[in-house]
């Protein structure tokens, strides 16, 4: 699963250039003023430095805290964070992003050191220094590293999270952190105000500049092709879950605008209910002879629509509005509505597999992502809906902690009507896709259009066993043992020794002892992003 880089693309590309121009111009002005010894800047620097020193010298606890900040946000500290971020990008197969992170760090830290040598500005001098440090003052190295690191972190946050209050809070905290690091250098008496502001501007400009050069053009849906999918006569139907959409009328207007822009007629609208999560609405849309059915809601809404539309030749578009959104994630469908609408009305159709599921407790349905029984289902069952509405996927983590002591069970598994094999497991998952939240490759070989089901059997004996499994899963190790085993086939039959909680695409479906899953290859068309325009190799 790659990053959705389009999330960081502004509506107009000029915005990126203006964002780069602002810190660049600020740094240039300060560099000229400091180099020329401008009286206004020099006087302000000394006044601020003296006031900050006087305040800090009266508060020993503040100085102790700022000493810790100086260590944590040193070049070494920033370098460690950058290495971890670059490693994560490589793990997610984002080579360009990893190169951008590495180059930004090297240029910001190394370039700042060279500028210091060029200016040779002495640090503030006090009779009783609060912090011993050597070297020159302009620009601040901590501030340059912080500006670069915060900019990298903000862009990564935008790429990895959807729009909303969580993203805004994270970005606000990152900005405050960067400003706080800069301010700490003044209160410690080791930099002037202009040193800090110039350092922050320099680091920010470096990270933004290399983002524009190395990353921003890497993947873009070619919107100019979008109109080719609409003729002015095609019509879509939207099946939406009103409980998942904050402002239904505003949402409808956004859909109308994009549909009209890309050559589609006014959409038909169908809202789900508690009694009918989408089956009846999708069936009504099919009877209306539409060309595309759009599912707007969580995984339950998407599954209901897809189950009804399978084998009809009508494509399904997805506007993710749930917590997991696992199908969208595995198909690289953007999670924010703006980009997802581009895919819905301007993407291409892809045939994917659907899987049927039957249980001894009477469930007879389909799934798109994965089904399972045991601890994973216990986690889904234990999720507090109110907490889930407030904190999203973190509610699953809380439930997971509570379910950590879920006991092992004896299970038998048959693949393609073969002989049953015995296992002792905490959880068994049958997957149609390979990735969970955050790109975790639970089933790394699973493909949604390979005509196969992948099974993973997890059986850690103690807490330390979970750690070993996590390392193996994240590392995509294919070796199996008694703690983690994998099977593959077209049909999977699982029998447990007693009733266990079961889950379907992340939703609990009661308890049972037997599950039979069978893949239906290529029976569903889903609208996915157009292949990106070829990019120059890096």
XYZ file of C-alpha atoms in Angstrom:
538
model
C 0.000 0.000 0.000
C 1.518 3.289 -1.116
C 0.878 6.747 0.298
C -1.917 8.868 -1.139
C 0.287 11.798 -2.145
C -2.662 13.638 -3.666
C -3.784 14.595 -0.171
C -0.897 17.050 -0.003
C -1.699 18.568 -3.403
C -3.465 21.956 -3.079
C -6.340 22.884 -5.359
C -3.960 25.189 -7.244
C -0.310 24.307 -7.655
C 0.666 27.967 -7.254
C -0.162 27.636 -3.562
C 2.848 25.355 -3.122
C 5.134 27.903 -4.733
C 3.761 30.713 -2.568
C 4.237 28.509 0.495
C 7.875 28.062 -0.526
C 8.371 31.722 -1.411
C 7.294 32.989 2.028
C 9.999 31.305 4.182
C 12.580 31.759 1.428
C 11.941 35.510 1.286
C 11.940 35.771 5.079
C 15.290 34.021 5.316
C 16.750 36.171 2.538
C 15.646 39.423 4.206
C 17.074 38.389 7.585
C 20.310 37.169 6.008
C 20.784 40.519 4.258
C 19.930 42.533 7.375
C 22.209 40.517 9.652
C 25.011 40.577 7.108
C 24.681 44.344 6.725
C 24.400 44.903 10.478
C 21.020 46.655 10.195
C 20.539 48.671 13.384
C 16.827 47.864 13.761
C 17.428 44.105 13.637
C 20.538 44.199 15.826
C 18.864 46.352 18.490
C 15.768 44.143 18.529
C 17.942 41.034 18.804
C 19.816 42.365 21.835
C 16.675 43.612 23.585
C 14.849 40.287 23.153
C 17.932 38.284 24.151
C 18.402 40.306 27.341
C 14.732 40.084 28.360
C 14.676 36.321 27.728
C 17.896 35.821 29.681
C 16.616 37.840 32.634
C 13.419 35.789 32.778
C 15.108 32.395 32.423
C 17.828 33.183 34.975
C 15.116 33.657 37.604
C 13.549 30.250 36.831
C 16.048 27.433 37.254
C 13.454 24.769 36.487
C 12.810 26.326 33.093
C 16.510 26.219 32.248
C 16.709 22.536 33.231
C 13.744 21.767 30.973
C 15.221 23.731 28.074
C 18.496 21.819 28.460
C 16.526 18.611 27.841
C 14.836 20.188 24.808
C 18.269 21.097 23.453
C 19.369 17.463 23.619
C 16.157 15.965 22.222
C 16.000 18.373 19.263
C 19.699 18.337 18.475
C 20.951 17.304 15.037
C 21.288 13.763 16.380
C 17.706 13.703 17.643
C 16.349 15.103 14.393
C 18.468 12.638 12.429
C 17.065 9.655 14.326
C 13.487 10.768 13.632
C 14.282 11.311 9.944
C 15.845 7.857 9.640
C 12.718 6.297 11.164
C 10.432 8.258 8.830
C 12.523 7.361 5.781
C 12.558 3.696 6.810
C 8.771 3.771 7.156
C 8.445 5.309 3.696
C 10.660 2.590 2.209
C 8.639 -0.066 4.023
C 5.542 1.372 2.347
C 7.370 1.264 -1.032
C 7.567 5.075 -1.293
C 11.126 5.537 -2.554
C 10.588 9.151 -3.589
C 9.301 10.106 -0.156
C 12.249 8.382 1.533
C 14.701 10.233 -0.731
C 12.924 13.530 -0.014
C 13.211 12.981 3.746
C 16.896 12.083 3.524
C 17.824 14.955 1.189
C 15.863 17.480 3.267
C 17.699 16.440 6.413
C 21.145 16.495 4.832
C 20.680 19.875 3.137
C 19.000 21.557 6.122
C 21.598 20.428 8.653
C 24.628 20.624 6.376
C 23.567 23.827 4.655
C 22.930 25.536 7.970
C 26.462 24.683 9.116
C 27.930 26.206 5.946
C 25.902 29.400 6.359
C 27.190 29.734 9.926
C 30.756 29.601 8.620
C 29.956 32.260 6.037
C 28.488 34.696 8.594
C 30.646 33.927 11.651
C 28.174 35.741 13.899
C 29.059 35.534 17.578
C 26.515 34.185 20.022
C 24.961 36.367 22.762
C 27.362 36.998 25.646
C 26.281 37.095 29.300
C 28.278 37.266 32.530
C 26.720 34.020 33.762
C 25.786 31.845 30.760
C 22.785 29.573 31.235
C 23.992 27.034 28.680
C 27.508 26.322 27.462
C 27.834 25.983 23.694
C 30.393 26.761 21.005
C 30.204 27.683 17.342
C 28.517 30.549 15.570
C 25.037 31.944 15.987
C 23.406 32.680 12.596
C 21.252 30.855 11.726
C 20.202 28.646 14.636
C 20.968 24.993 13.900
C 18.301 23.689 16.277
C 15.747 25.977 14.637
C 16.754 24.964 11.108
C 16.491 21.292 12.021
C 13.201 21.893 13.787
C 11.729 23.852 10.872
C 12.732 21.113 8.450
C 11.535 18.293 10.727
C 8.200 19.942 11.471
C 7.593 20.582 7.759
C 8.389 16.950 6.958
C 6.104 15.794 9.770
C 3.265 18.066 8.647
C 3.426 16.855 5.040
C 3.577 13.240 6.225
C 0.571 13.893 8.475
C -1.393 15.315 5.553
C -0.478 12.336 3.368
C -1.313 9.740 6.022
C -4.482 11.211 7.552
C -7.812 12.371 6.245
C -9.138 15.871 6.625
C -10.743 16.728 9.934
C -10.113 17.841 13.493
C -7.528 15.137 14.200
C -5.291 16.331 11.373
C -5.711 19.952 12.456
C -4.780 19.128 16.048
C -1.669 17.207 14.986
C -0.516 19.995 12.673
C -1.162 22.629 15.343
C 0.891 20.668 17.881
C 3.718 20.251 15.375
C 3.803 23.980 14.621
C 3.807 24.806 18.334
C 6.617 22.315 18.858
C 8.735 23.955 16.166
C 8.130 27.430 17.556
C 8.837 26.147 21.059
C 12.201 24.719 20.036
C 13.125 28.047 18.460
C 12.037 30.009 21.534
C 14.056 27.691 23.781
C 17.259 28.794 22.054
C 16.558 32.426 22.914
C 15.665 31.708 26.551
C 18.836 29.644 26.953
C 20.776 32.693 25.833
C 22.522 30.968 22.921
C 20.780 32.662 19.969
C 19.264 35.933 18.902
C 15.698 36.270 17.639
C 16.878 36.710 14.029
C 18.976 33.523 14.319
C 15.923 31.524 15.330
C 13.504 32.986 12.785
C 16.051 32.577 9.984
C 16.736 28.986 11.039
C 13.049 28.064 11.083
C 12.538 29.731 7.688
C 15.578 28.002 6.183
C 14.586 24.531 7.385
C 10.995 24.992 6.245
C 12.063 26.225 2.806
C 14.441 23.294 2.322
C 11.792 20.676 3.113
C 9.124 22.401 1.003
C 11.478 22.979 -1.904
C 12.571 19.379 -2.147
C 8.951 18.219 -1.726
C 8.022 20.226 -4.823
C 11.033 18.953 -6.790
C 11.040 15.295 -5.742
C 7.535 14.326 -4.662
C 4.670 16.620 -5.605
C 4.552 15.516 -9.261
C 5.127 11.815 -8.527
C 1.502 10.692 -8.620
C -1.419 12.719 -9.852
C -4.659 11.474 -11.289
C -4.677 13.083 -14.741
C -7.892 15.051 -14.338
C -7.931 16.025 -17.990
C -8.902 12.412 -18.765
C -11.797 12.445 -16.336
C -14.275 13.942 -18.778
C -13.738 11.004 -21.131
C -15.707 8.769 -18.731
C -18.804 10.973 -18.884
C -20.852 11.779 -21.953
C -23.466 14.073 -20.460
C -25.924 11.182 -20.690
C -24.489 8.807 -18.103
C -26.063 8.748 -14.670
C -24.825 7.594 -11.288
C -26.785 6.589 -8.210
C -25.420 7.391 -4.765
C -26.240 5.079 -1.858
C -25.288 7.046 1.237
C -25.340 6.354 4.952
C -26.637 9.594 6.523
C -25.264 8.646 9.950
C -21.704 8.775 8.562
C -22.001 12.142 6.805
C -22.086 15.292 8.919
C -23.900 17.524 6.400
C -25.841 15.457 3.879
C -27.007 18.402 1.754
C -23.510 19.871 1.497
C -22.207 16.420 0.578
C -24.813 16.053 -2.167
C -23.881 19.439 -3.597
C -20.192 18.451 -3.767
C -21.104 15.256 -5.605
C -23.342 17.156 -8.040
C -20.608 19.650 -8.873
C -18.007 16.988 -9.670
C -20.507 14.865 -11.615
C -21.499 17.856 -13.735
C -17.861 18.877 -14.233
C -16.956 15.431 -15.529
C -19.932 15.062 -17.855
C -22.465 13.109 -15.777
C -26.169 13.774 -15.301
C -27.761 14.651 -11.949
C -27.218 11.631 -9.640
C -30.020 9.616 -8.099
C -29.995 9.512 -4.291
C -30.742 6.616 -1.941
C -30.240 6.752 1.831
C -29.606 3.677 3.954
C -31.577 2.881 7.097
C -30.960 0.856 10.240
C -33.128 -1.896 8.775
C -31.479 -1.844 5.339
C -27.753 -0.953 5.223
C -27.698 -0.727 1.423
C -29.038 -3.862 -0.264
C -32.476 -2.492 -1.120
C -31.100 0.869 -2.161
C -28.528 -0.702 -4.493
C -31.226 -2.939 -5.970
C -33.417 0.107 -6.626
C -30.480 1.849 -8.285
C -29.959 -1.129 -10.575
C -33.623 -1.069 -11.554
C -33.164 2.596 -12.476
C -30.627 1.431 -15.071
C -27.792 3.664 -13.869
C -24.246 3.413 -15.195
C -22.472 3.664 -11.837
C -23.480 3.067 -8.221
C -21.601 5.028 -5.570
C -21.385 3.740 -1.993
C -20.868 6.575 0.497
C -20.431 5.311 4.035
C -18.472 2.873 6.131
C -17.361 -0.668 5.349
C -20.852 -2.030 6.081
C -22.485 0.215 3.493
C -19.798 -0.571 0.930
C -20.160 -4.316 1.503
C -23.961 -4.232 1.174
C -23.822 -2.285 -2.087
C -21.086 -4.469 -3.561
C -22.918 -7.668 -2.642
C -25.996 -6.467 -4.507
C -24.160 -5.100 -7.564
C -21.794 -8.057 -8.101
C -22.203 -9.912 -11.422
C -24.289 -7.094 -12.968
C -21.508 -5.395 -14.940
C -22.260 -2.079 -13.221
C -19.266 -0.533 -11.478
C -19.227 0.568 -7.849
C -17.606 3.844 -6.824
C -16.532 4.295 -3.216
C -16.625 7.460 -1.107
C -15.128 6.271 2.204
C -16.758 7.665 5.349
C -16.031 4.939 7.885
C -13.388 4.188 10.481
C -11.553 1.297 8.842
C -12.208 1.908 5.123
C -10.095 -1.179 4.442
C -11.370 -1.863 0.923
C -10.653 1.722 -0.112
C -7.188 1.578 1.435
C -6.310 -1.662 -0.336
C -7.490 -0.266 -3.681
C -5.572 3.024 -3.188
C -8.838 4.960 -3.222
C -8.329 8.336 -1.489
C -9.982 8.710 1.899
C -10.792 12.407 1.558
C -13.944 13.225 -0.358
C -12.418 15.655 -2.848
C -9.929 13.162 -4.286
C -12.305 10.211 -3.925
C -14.840 12.051 -6.097
C -12.183 12.461 -8.782
C -11.779 8.684 -8.773
C -15.525 7.975 -8.745
C -16.261 10.093 -11.814
C -12.887 9.978 -13.530
C -11.256 6.687 -12.596
C -11.102 3.309 -14.278
C -12.941 0.070 -13.542
C -11.157 -2.906 -12.015
C -12.582 -6.404 -11.645
C -12.046 -7.734 -8.123
C -12.952 -10.859 -6.189
C -15.872 -11.240 -3.821
C -16.013 -14.006 -1.218
C -19.021 -15.803 0.199
C -19.266 -16.664 3.880
C -21.463 -19.238 5.578
C -21.467 -20.035 9.291
C -23.152 -22.643 11.444
C -24.990 -19.832 13.252
C -26.962 -18.924 10.136
C -24.876 -16.163 8.567
C -24.911 -16.397 4.769
C -23.341 -13.345 3.190
C -20.267 -12.014 1.392
C -17.123 -10.166 2.356
C -14.640 -8.024 0.486
C -11.783 -7.622 2.926
C -11.509 -10.370 5.529
C -13.423 -12.572 7.905
C -12.281 -14.354 11.006
C -12.971 -15.874 14.372
C -11.251 -15.683 17.719
C -9.369 -12.767 19.203
C -9.694 -10.440 16.196
C -13.464 -10.849 16.301
C -13.424 -10.316 20.074
C -11.670 -7.004 19.454
C -14.329 -5.949 16.933
C -17.098 -7.012 19.307
C -15.572 -5.127 22.216
C -15.221 -1.767 20.464
C -17.144 1.000 22.216
C -19.189 2.765 19.532
C -19.121 6.110 21.352
C -15.346 5.920 21.751
C -15.037 4.871 18.104
C -16.987 7.957 17.031
C -14.617 10.184 19.025
C -11.173 8.696 18.382
C -11.668 6.506 15.297
C -9.405 3.472 14.882
C -7.768 4.065 18.290
C -10.925 2.540 19.776
C -9.797 -0.783 18.275
C -6.476 -0.456 20.102
C -8.307 0.020 23.413
C -10.469 -3.023 22.702
C -7.356 -4.972 21.686
C -5.733 -4.340 25.053
C -8.852 -5.675 26.762
C -8.881 -8.764 24.513
C -5.169 -9.505 24.945
C -5.914 -12.455 27.242
C -8.300 -14.119 24.793
C -7.611 -17.860 25.192
C -6.177 -20.140 22.541
C -8.590 -22.562 20.872
C -8.356 -25.797 18.952
C -9.347 -25.384 15.298
C -9.359 -27.544 12.184
C -8.903 -26.007 8.747
C -9.597 -27.555 5.352
C -8.518 -25.880 2.108
C -10.248 -26.724 -1.199
C -12.143 -29.631 0.419
C -8.870 -31.276 1.402
C -7.958 -32.996 4.634
C -8.503 -31.022 7.835
C -5.340 -29.795 9.575
C -5.317 -29.202 13.311
C -4.101 -25.951 14.861
C -4.121 -24.281 18.238
C -4.815 -20.598 17.621
C -5.794 -17.324 19.244
C -7.276 -16.049 16.001
C -7.824 -17.218 12.421
C -8.305 -14.690 9.613
C -9.416 -15.416 6.040
C -8.443 -12.538 3.780
C -9.305 -11.261 0.334
C -6.810 -8.388 0.754
C -3.487 -8.135 2.497
C -3.323 -4.883 4.446
C -4.872 -3.649 7.659
C -4.937 -0.122 9.120
C -1.640 1.712 8.735
C -0.535 -0.586 5.908
C 0.163 -3.530 8.232
C 0.687 -6.533 5.892
C -1.151 -9.268 7.793
C -1.527 -11.267 4.565
C 1.300 -9.945 2.355
C 0.599 -12.302 -0.560
C -3.144 -11.625 -0.716
C -4.384 -9.828 -3.829
C -7.961 -8.743 -4.295
C -8.062 -10.032 -7.870
C -5.987 -13.246 -7.706
C -8.943 -15.627 -7.375
C -7.634 -16.960 -4.057
C -8.223 -16.650 -0.335
C -5.348 -16.335 2.107
C -5.542 -17.664 5.659
C -3.389 -16.668 8.613
C -3.368 -18.588 11.894
C -1.962 -16.686 14.875
C -1.025 -18.634 18.000
C 1.292 -16.727 20.357
C 1.771 -18.482 23.677
C 2.565 -15.427 25.792
C 2.778 -11.652 25.469
C 6.320 -11.900 24.126
C 4.909 -14.145 21.412
C 2.752 -11.264 20.149
C 5.860 -9.117 19.860
C 7.554 -11.785 17.745
C 4.492 -12.006 15.488
C 4.334 -8.225 15.101
C 7.985 -8.142 14.019
C 7.414 -10.917 11.481
C 4.240 -9.347 10.097
C 5.752 -5.885 9.736
C 8.886 -7.401 8.200
C 6.747 -9.369 5.698
C 8.521 -12.598 6.621
C 6.985 -15.554 4.801
C 8.471 -18.252 7.028
C 5.803 -20.054 9.072
C 5.907 -21.845 12.410
C 3.585 -22.808 15.244
C 3.025 -19.148 16.166
C 2.136 -17.928 12.674
C 0.998 -20.156 9.825
C -0.464 -19.362 6.434
C -2.648 -21.266 3.958
C -3.985 -20.418 0.487
C -6.865 -21.770 -1.562
C -10.178 -21.114 -3.276
C -12.344 -22.502 -0.476
C -11.661 -22.527 3.258
C -13.567 -24.454 5.930
C -12.787 -23.723 9.596
C -14.121 -25.672 12.593
C -13.490 -24.547 16.185
C -13.827 -26.701 19.298
C -16.441 -24.334 20.752
C -18.356 -21.210 19.821
C -16.151 -18.214 19.167
C -16.843 -14.559 18.251
C -16.767 -13.954 14.495
C -16.174 -10.843 12.387
C -16.857 -9.842 8.822
C -14.976 -6.923 7.251
C -14.398 -5.553 10.737
C -18.009 -5.886 11.916
C -18.987 -8.480 14.569
C -21.431 -11.138 13.338
C -22.154 -13.082 16.507
C -20.649 -16.386 17.593
C -20.227 -19.741 15.913
C -18.036 -22.805 15.519
C -17.790 -23.187 11.749
C -16.968 -20.863 8.871
C -16.938 -21.702 5.178
C -15.504 -19.070 2.844
C -15.253 -19.362 -0.930
C -13.863 -16.874 -3.423
C -15.873 -15.657 -6.411
C -13.206 -14.438 -8.850
C -13.654 -11.141 -10.698
C -17.395 -10.765 -10.142
C -17.330 -7.124 -9.031
C -16.289 -3.965 -10.876
C -14.924 -1.178 -8.675
C -13.892 2.303 -9.762
C -10.209 2.843 -8.874
C -7.676 5.611 -9.591
C -6.337 5.960 -13.099
C -2.781 4.812 -13.490
C -0.574 7.861 -12.853
C 1.226 9.517 -15.693
C 4.768 8.154 -16.076
C 7.198 10.001 -13.831
C 10.867 10.467 -14.402
C 13.001 7.999 -12.508
C 14.688 9.220 -9.367
